[in-house]
Coordinates of C-alpha atoms in Angstrom, one line a residue:
M12 CA 2.0 -0.1 -19.4
S13 CA 0.8 3.4 -20.0
E14 CA 1.0 6.1 -17.9
V15 CA -1.9 6.4 -15.3
K16 CA -2.9 10.1 -13.8
L17 CA -5.1 10.7 -10.9
T18 CA -6.2 14.4 -9.5
F19 CA -7.7 15.1 -6.1
L20 CA -11.0 17.0 -7.5
G21 CA -11.8 17.5 -3.8
T22 CA -9.9 16.5 -0.7
G23 CA -11.9 17.7 2.2
T24 CA -15.0 16.3 4.5
S25 CA -18.4 15.8 4.2
Q26 CA -18.2 19.6 4.9
G27 CA -15.5 20.8 2.8
I28 CA -13.3 23.2 3.8
P29 CA -14.1 26.6 4.8
I30 CA -17.0 25.3 6.7
I31 CA -20.0 27.3 6.7
G32 CA -19.4 29.8 9.8
C33 CA -16.1 28.3 10.9
Q34 CA -13.6 31.0 12.4
C35 CA -10.9 28.7 12.8
A36 CA -7.3 29.3 10.9
V37 CA -7.8 26.8 9.1
C38 CA -11.0 28.0 7.8
R39 CA -9.7 31.5 7.7
S40 CA -6.4 30.5 5.7
E41 CA -5.9 32.5 2.5
D42 CA -3.7 29.4 1.1
P43 CA -5.2 28.2 -1.8
H44 CA -3.7 24.4 -0.2
D45 CA -6.5 24.8 2.6
K46 CA -9.9 25.6 0.1
R47 CA -11.2 22.0 -0.1
F48 CA -14.1 20.8 -2.3
R49 CA -15.5 17.2 -0.9
A50 CA -13.7 14.0 -2.0
A51 CA -13.5 13.0 -5.6
A52 CA -11.1 12.3 -8.3
F53 CA -10.1 11.9 -11.8
V54 CA -8.7 8.7 -13.6
E55 CA -6.5 9.4 -17.0
Y56 CA -5.4 5.7 -18.1
E57 CA -5.5 3.6 -21.2
G58 CA -7.4 6.5 -22.8
F59 CA -10.1 6.2 -20.5
Q60 CA -11.8 9.1 -18.1
V61 CA -13.0 7.7 -15.4
L62 CA -14.7 9.9 -12.2
I63 CA -14.5 8.6 -8.2
D64 CA -17.8 9.9 -6.6
A65 CA -19.8 12.5 -8.0
G66 CA -20.6 14.6 -4.8
P67 CA -22.1 18.4 -4.3
D68 CA -19.4 20.3 -5.6
F69 CA -19.5 18.4 -9.2
R70 CA -20.1 20.8 -11.0
M71 CA -17.3 23.1 -9.9
Q72 CA -15.1 20.1 -10.3
M73 CA -15.6 19.6 -14.0
L74 CA -15.4 23.0 -14.6
A75 CA -12.4 23.6 -12.8
K76 CA -10.6 21.2 -14.5
G77 CA -12.2 21.7 -17.8
I78 CA -13.6 18.2 -17.6
R79 CA -15.4 17.2 -21.2
H80 CA -15.9 14.1 -21.0
L81 CA -16.1 11.1 -18.4
D82 CA -16.3 7.0 -19.9
A83 CA -17.4 6.3 -16.0
I84 CA -18.3 7.4 -12.8
L85 CA -17.6 5.0 -9.9
L86 CA -19.0 5.4 -6.6
T87 CA -17.7 4.3 -3.2
H88 CA -20.4 4.4 -1.6
K89 CA -24.1 6.1 -1.4
H90 CA -23.5 9.4 1.3
K91 CA -24.1 12.4 -0.5
D92 CA -21.0 13.9 -0.4
H93 CA -20.0 11.4 -2.6
T94 CA -23.7 11.8 -4.9
G95 CA -25.3 14.3 -4.5
G96 CA -23.8 15.8 -7.7
L97 CA -25.0 13.3 -9.9
D98 CA -28.3 15.6 -11.9
D99 CA -25.1 17.3 -12.9
V100 CA -23.7 14.7 -15.2
R101 CA -26.4 15.7 -17.6
S102 CA -24.5 18.0 -19.1
F103 CA -22.3 14.9 -20.3
N104 CA -25.6 13.4 -21.8
Y105 CA -25.7 16.4 -24.0
I106 CA -21.5 16.6 -25.0
D107 CA -21.4 12.7 -25.7
R108 CA -24.5 12.2 -26.8
K109 CA -24.3 9.4 -24.6
A110 CA -26.2 7.7 -21.1
V111 CA -23.4 8.2 -18.2
E112 CA -21.9 5.2 -17.7
I113 CA -22.1 4.9 -13.3
Y114 CA -20.8 1.7 -11.6
C115 CA -21.7 0.7 -7.8
E116 CA -23.2 -1.4 -5.5
P117 CA -26.4 -2.4 -5.3
E118 CA -27.1 -0.6 -1.6
V119 CA -26.1 2.2 -3.5
L120 CA -27.7 1.9 -6.2
K121 CA -31.0 2.1 -3.8
S122 CA -30.1 4.8 -2.5
L123 CA -30.1 6.6 -5.8
R124 CA -33.2 5.4 -7.2
N125 CA -34.5 7.2 -3.6
D126 CA -32.3 10.4 -4.3
Y127 CA -33.1 10.5 -8.2
S128 CA -36.0 9.0 -8.5
Y129 CA -37.1 11.1 -11.7
A130 CA -33.9 9.3 -13.7
F131 CA -35.2 6.1 -12.7
A132 CA -39.0 7.0 -14.3
E133 CA -40.0 5.6 -17.3
H134 CA -41.9 8.6 -18.2
K135 CA -38.7 11.2 -17.9
Y136 CA -39.2 14.5 -17.6
P137 CA -37.0 16.6 -20.7
G138 CA -33.2 17.3 -19.4
S139 CA -33.5 14.3 -16.5
P140 CA -29.9 12.9 -16.8
E141 CA -29.6 9.4 -18.9
W142 CA -27.6 7.4 -16.5
H143 CA -26.6 3.1 -17.5
V144 CA -25.9 1.7 -13.9
H145 CA -23.1 -1.1 -13.8
I146 CA -23.5 -3.4 -10.2
I147 CA -20.2 -4.0 -8.9
D148 CA -18.9 -5.5 -5.9
E149 CA -15.0 -6.4 -4.6
K150 CA -14.5 -8.4 -7.5
P151 CA -12.3 -6.8 -10.6
F152 CA -14.5 -5.1 -13.2
R153 CA -14.0 -3.5 -16.8
I154 CA -15.4 -0.3 -18.2
T155 CA -15.9 -0.5 -21.9
S156 CA -16.3 2.2 -24.1
L157 CA -19.8 2.6 -26.1
E158 CA -18.2 4.4 -29.3
N159 CA -20.7 2.2 -31.3
T160 CA -24.0 2.9 -29.6
G161 CA -25.2 6.0 -32.2
D162 CA -25.9 9.3 -30.5
L163 CA -28.4 10.0 -27.7
E164 CA -31.0 11.8 -28.8
W165 CA -34.6 13.6 -26.9
V166 CA -37.6 12.9 -28.4
H167 CA -40.6 15.5 -27.2
D168 CA -42.8 13.8 -24.9
I169 CA -41.3 10.2 -25.8
G170 CA -37.7 9.6 -24.2
Y171 CA -34.1 8.9 -25.1
F172 CA -33.3 7.3 -28.3
Y173 CA -30.5 6.5 -30.1
R174 CA -30.0 7.5 -33.4
Q175 CA -28.3 5.2 -36.0
P176 CA -26.5 5.8 -38.8
D177 CA -29.1 4.4 -40.8
G178 CA -31.5 7.3 -39.5
S179 CA -33.8 4.7 -37.1
L180 CA -33.6 5.2 -33.7
I181 CA -33.2 2.6 -31.0
P182 CA -34.9 3.7 -27.2
S183 CA -32.5 4.1 -24.3
D184 CA -33.7 0.9 -21.9
N185 CA -32.3 3.4 -18.5
A186 CA -30.4 -0.3 -18.0
V187 CA -29.1 -1.6 -14.4
V188 CA -27.0 -4.6 -15.7
P189 CA -24.2 -6.4 -13.9
A190 CA -20.4 -4.8 -14.6
L191 CA -18.9 -7.2 -17.0
P192 CA -16.0 -9.2 -14.9
A193 CA -12.5 -8.1 -15.6
L194 CA -10.2 -10.0 -18.4
P195 CA -6.8 -11.4 -17.9
G196 CA -4.0 -9.8 -19.1
P197 CA -3.5 -6.5 -19.7
D198 CA -5.0 -3.6 -18.1
S199 CA -6.4 -2.7 -21.2
G200 CA -7.5 -4.0 -24.6
F201 CA -10.2 -4.7 -27.2
V202 CA -12.6 -7.2 -27.4
G203 CA -14.7 -7.5 -30.5
G204 CA -13.7 -4.3 -31.3
V205 CA -14.8 -2.8 -28.4
K206 CA -12.4 -1.3 -25.9
Y207 CA -12.0 -2.0 -22.0
L208 CA -9.9 -1.1 -18.9
N209 CA -9.7 -3.5 -15.9
V210 CA -10.3 -2.0 -12.6
I211 CA -9.5 -3.8 -9.0
P212 CA -12.1 -2.9 -6.7
I213 CA -10.9 -2.3 -3.1
R214 CA -13.2 -3.1 -0.5
G215 CA -13.0 -1.6 3.1
Y216 CA -15.8 -0.4 5.7
H217 CA -17.2 2.6 6.6
D218 CA -18.4 2.1 10.8
Q219 CA -20.5 -0.8 9.3
M220 CA -21.0 0.5 5.9
P221 CA -19.3 -1.7 3.3
V222 CA -17.7 1.0 0.8
L223 CA -15.2 0.1 -2.5
G224 CA -12.0 2.1 -3.0
F225 CA -10.4 1.4 -6.5
R226 CA -7.2 0.5 -8.1
F227 CA -5.7 1.7 -11.6
G228 CA -2.1 -0.1 -12.7
K229 CA 0.4 1.7 -9.9
I230 CA -2.4 3.9 -8.3
A231 CA -4.9 3.3 -5.7
Y232 CA -7.9 5.6 -4.4
I233 CA -9.5 4.7 -1.0
T234 CA -11.6 7.1 1.1
D235 CA -14.2 7.3 3.4
M236 CA -12.9 3.9 5.3
S237 CA -12.1 3.1 8.8
S238 CA -10.9 -0.9 8.3
L239 CA -9.7 -2.9 5.6
P240 CA -9.9 -6.2 5.5
E241 CA -6.5 -8.3 5.7
S242 CA -7.3 -9.8 2.7
E243 CA -7.3 -6.7 0.8
L244 CA -4.0 -5.9 1.4
A245 CA -2.7 -8.1 -1.7
K246 CA -4.5 -6.3 -3.8
L247 CA -2.4 -3.0 -2.9
Q248 CA 1.2 -4.1 -3.1
G249 CA 3.6 -2.7 -5.5
L250 CA 1.9 0.9 -5.8
E251 CA 3.8 4.1 -6.8
H252 CA 1.0 6.1 -5.1
V253 CA -2.4 5.7 -3.1
S254 CA -5.0 8.2 -1.4
L255 CA -5.9 7.3 2.4
N256 CA -8.4 9.5 4.5
T257 CA -8.2 10.7 7.7
V258 CA -10.5 13.5 9.4
G259 CA -8.5 14.0 12.7
Y260 CA -5.8 12.9 15.2
H261 CA -8.6 11.0 17.3
P262 CA -10.3 8.1 17.5
H263 CA -13.4 7.8 14.5
H264 CA -16.1 5.6 14.1
S265 CA -16.0 6.0 10.3
H266 CA -12.3 7.0 9.9
F267 CA -8.9 6.3 9.8
S268 CA -7.4 8.4 12.8
L269 CA -4.5 10.0 11.7
D270 CA -2.5 7.5 13.5
Q271 CA -4.5 4.6 11.8
A272 CA -3.4 6.1 8.4
L273 CA -0.1 6.4 9.1
A274 CA 0.1 3.0 10.8
L275 CA -1.9 1.9 7.3
A276 CA 0.4 3.5 4.8
D277 CA 3.5 2.2 6.3
R278 CA 2.3 -2.0 6.2
I279 CA 1.2 -0.6 2.1
G280 CA 4.1 0.3 1.7
A281 CA 3.7 2.7 -1.2
K282 CA 6.2 5.1 -2.4
H283 CA 3.8 8.0 -1.5
T284 CA 0.8 8.2 0.4
W285 CA -1.3 10.8 -0.1
L286 CA -4.0 11.8 2.9
T287 CA -7.7 13.1 1.7
H288 CA -10.7 13.3 3.3
L289 CA -9.1 15.6 5.8
S290 CA -10.9 18.0 8.2
H291 CA -10.2 21.3 9.6
A292 CA -8.9 19.4 12.8
F293 CA -5.8 19.3 11.3
P294 CA -3.2 22.6 10.8
S295 CA -2.8 24.6 7.7
Y296 CA -1.5 23.0 4.7
A297 CA 2.3 23.6 5.2
A298 CA 2.2 23.1 9.5
F299 CA 0.7 19.8 8.1
C300 CA 3.3 18.7 5.9
D301 CA 5.8 19.5 8.5
E302 CA 3.9 17.3 10.9
L303 CA 3.7 14.5 8.9
R304 CA 8.0 14.7 8.0
R305 CA 8.3 14.7 11.7
L306 CA 6.0 12.0 12.4
C307 CA 7.3 9.7 9.1
A308 CA 10.5 9.9 10.7
E309 CA 10.4 8.9 14.1
R310 CA 7.9 6.3 13.4
G311 CA 10.4 5.0 10.6
I312 CA 7.3 4.8 8.2
R313 CA 8.0 3.6 4.7
S314 CA 6.1 5.8 2.9
D315 CA 6.6 9.6 2.0
V316 CA 2.9 10.3 3.3
Q317 CA 1.3 14.3 2.5
P318 CA -1.9 15.6 2.4
A319 CA -3.3 16.0 -0.8
F320 CA -4.8 19.2 -2.2
D321 CA -7.3 19.9 -4.7
G322 CA -6.1 19.7 -7.6
L323 CA -3.1 17.6 -7.2
T324 CA -2.2 15.5 -9.8
V325 CA 0.0 12.3 -9.3
T326 CA 1.3 9.6 -12.3
A327 CA 2.2 6.2 -12.2
R328 CA 4.2 4.0 -15.0

């Protein structure tokens, strides 16, 4: 198994940190660890580059990381702090000369059709993003490379086409299709000369809203959950790294509290647990690290629990 790498592109709540107008110590902190974009992650595994969520800070996150190619965007749920940057994926239409492959649940697609109706129009305005949407649920699915589709071109007053080697043009169909099921065996391989990568979704709930986390090899990314069914814990065994969300010390209707996140970290038992979707209710980064070390020691938690920060990269084999 090759190395899997996950980079936290954003580790803040829906408002980010600093929050507009806030004068608290965390929002005024000069420590770069306390500057947090909205939650998102970038995964590099088996030759694939995968983005998890594309919120309002998408453009700045791509520039900060220097990302020039995406094989897929996986959406955890429909909230705007996780989908609000999807118009800017059109840059990848120009760079990769491909439609951007988006994987999401039906309710997320319904929201995208409302928020980005122009991206689904029969006759698109020039410069609109070109997407292919794959419908997923909690069953494992696979991402495929699209190296043999041809180059995406805009034909004036008509729309997007794929230029074929013989010069002919095939219309881009702006398709919405079921995701392909994962294949047995290793996490990646080839079928019919096309490379694929298996992904394991993790079902959770954001208050009453179904949301997804995702596992790649020995790394799992979870955000925006307040509950995780017992049946999903089996998908989280044998991890090197897992991320869990928490927004504060007190119980919250749609996110884990710190106590809940620590208890879940202990149950999962990953070597390292990284807290994300953090709010300014927690102390500054250095103080929060100290607090987590103390709490984990007092409670005998078997995972090394630390706050994630923007730009943090973790790896596993």
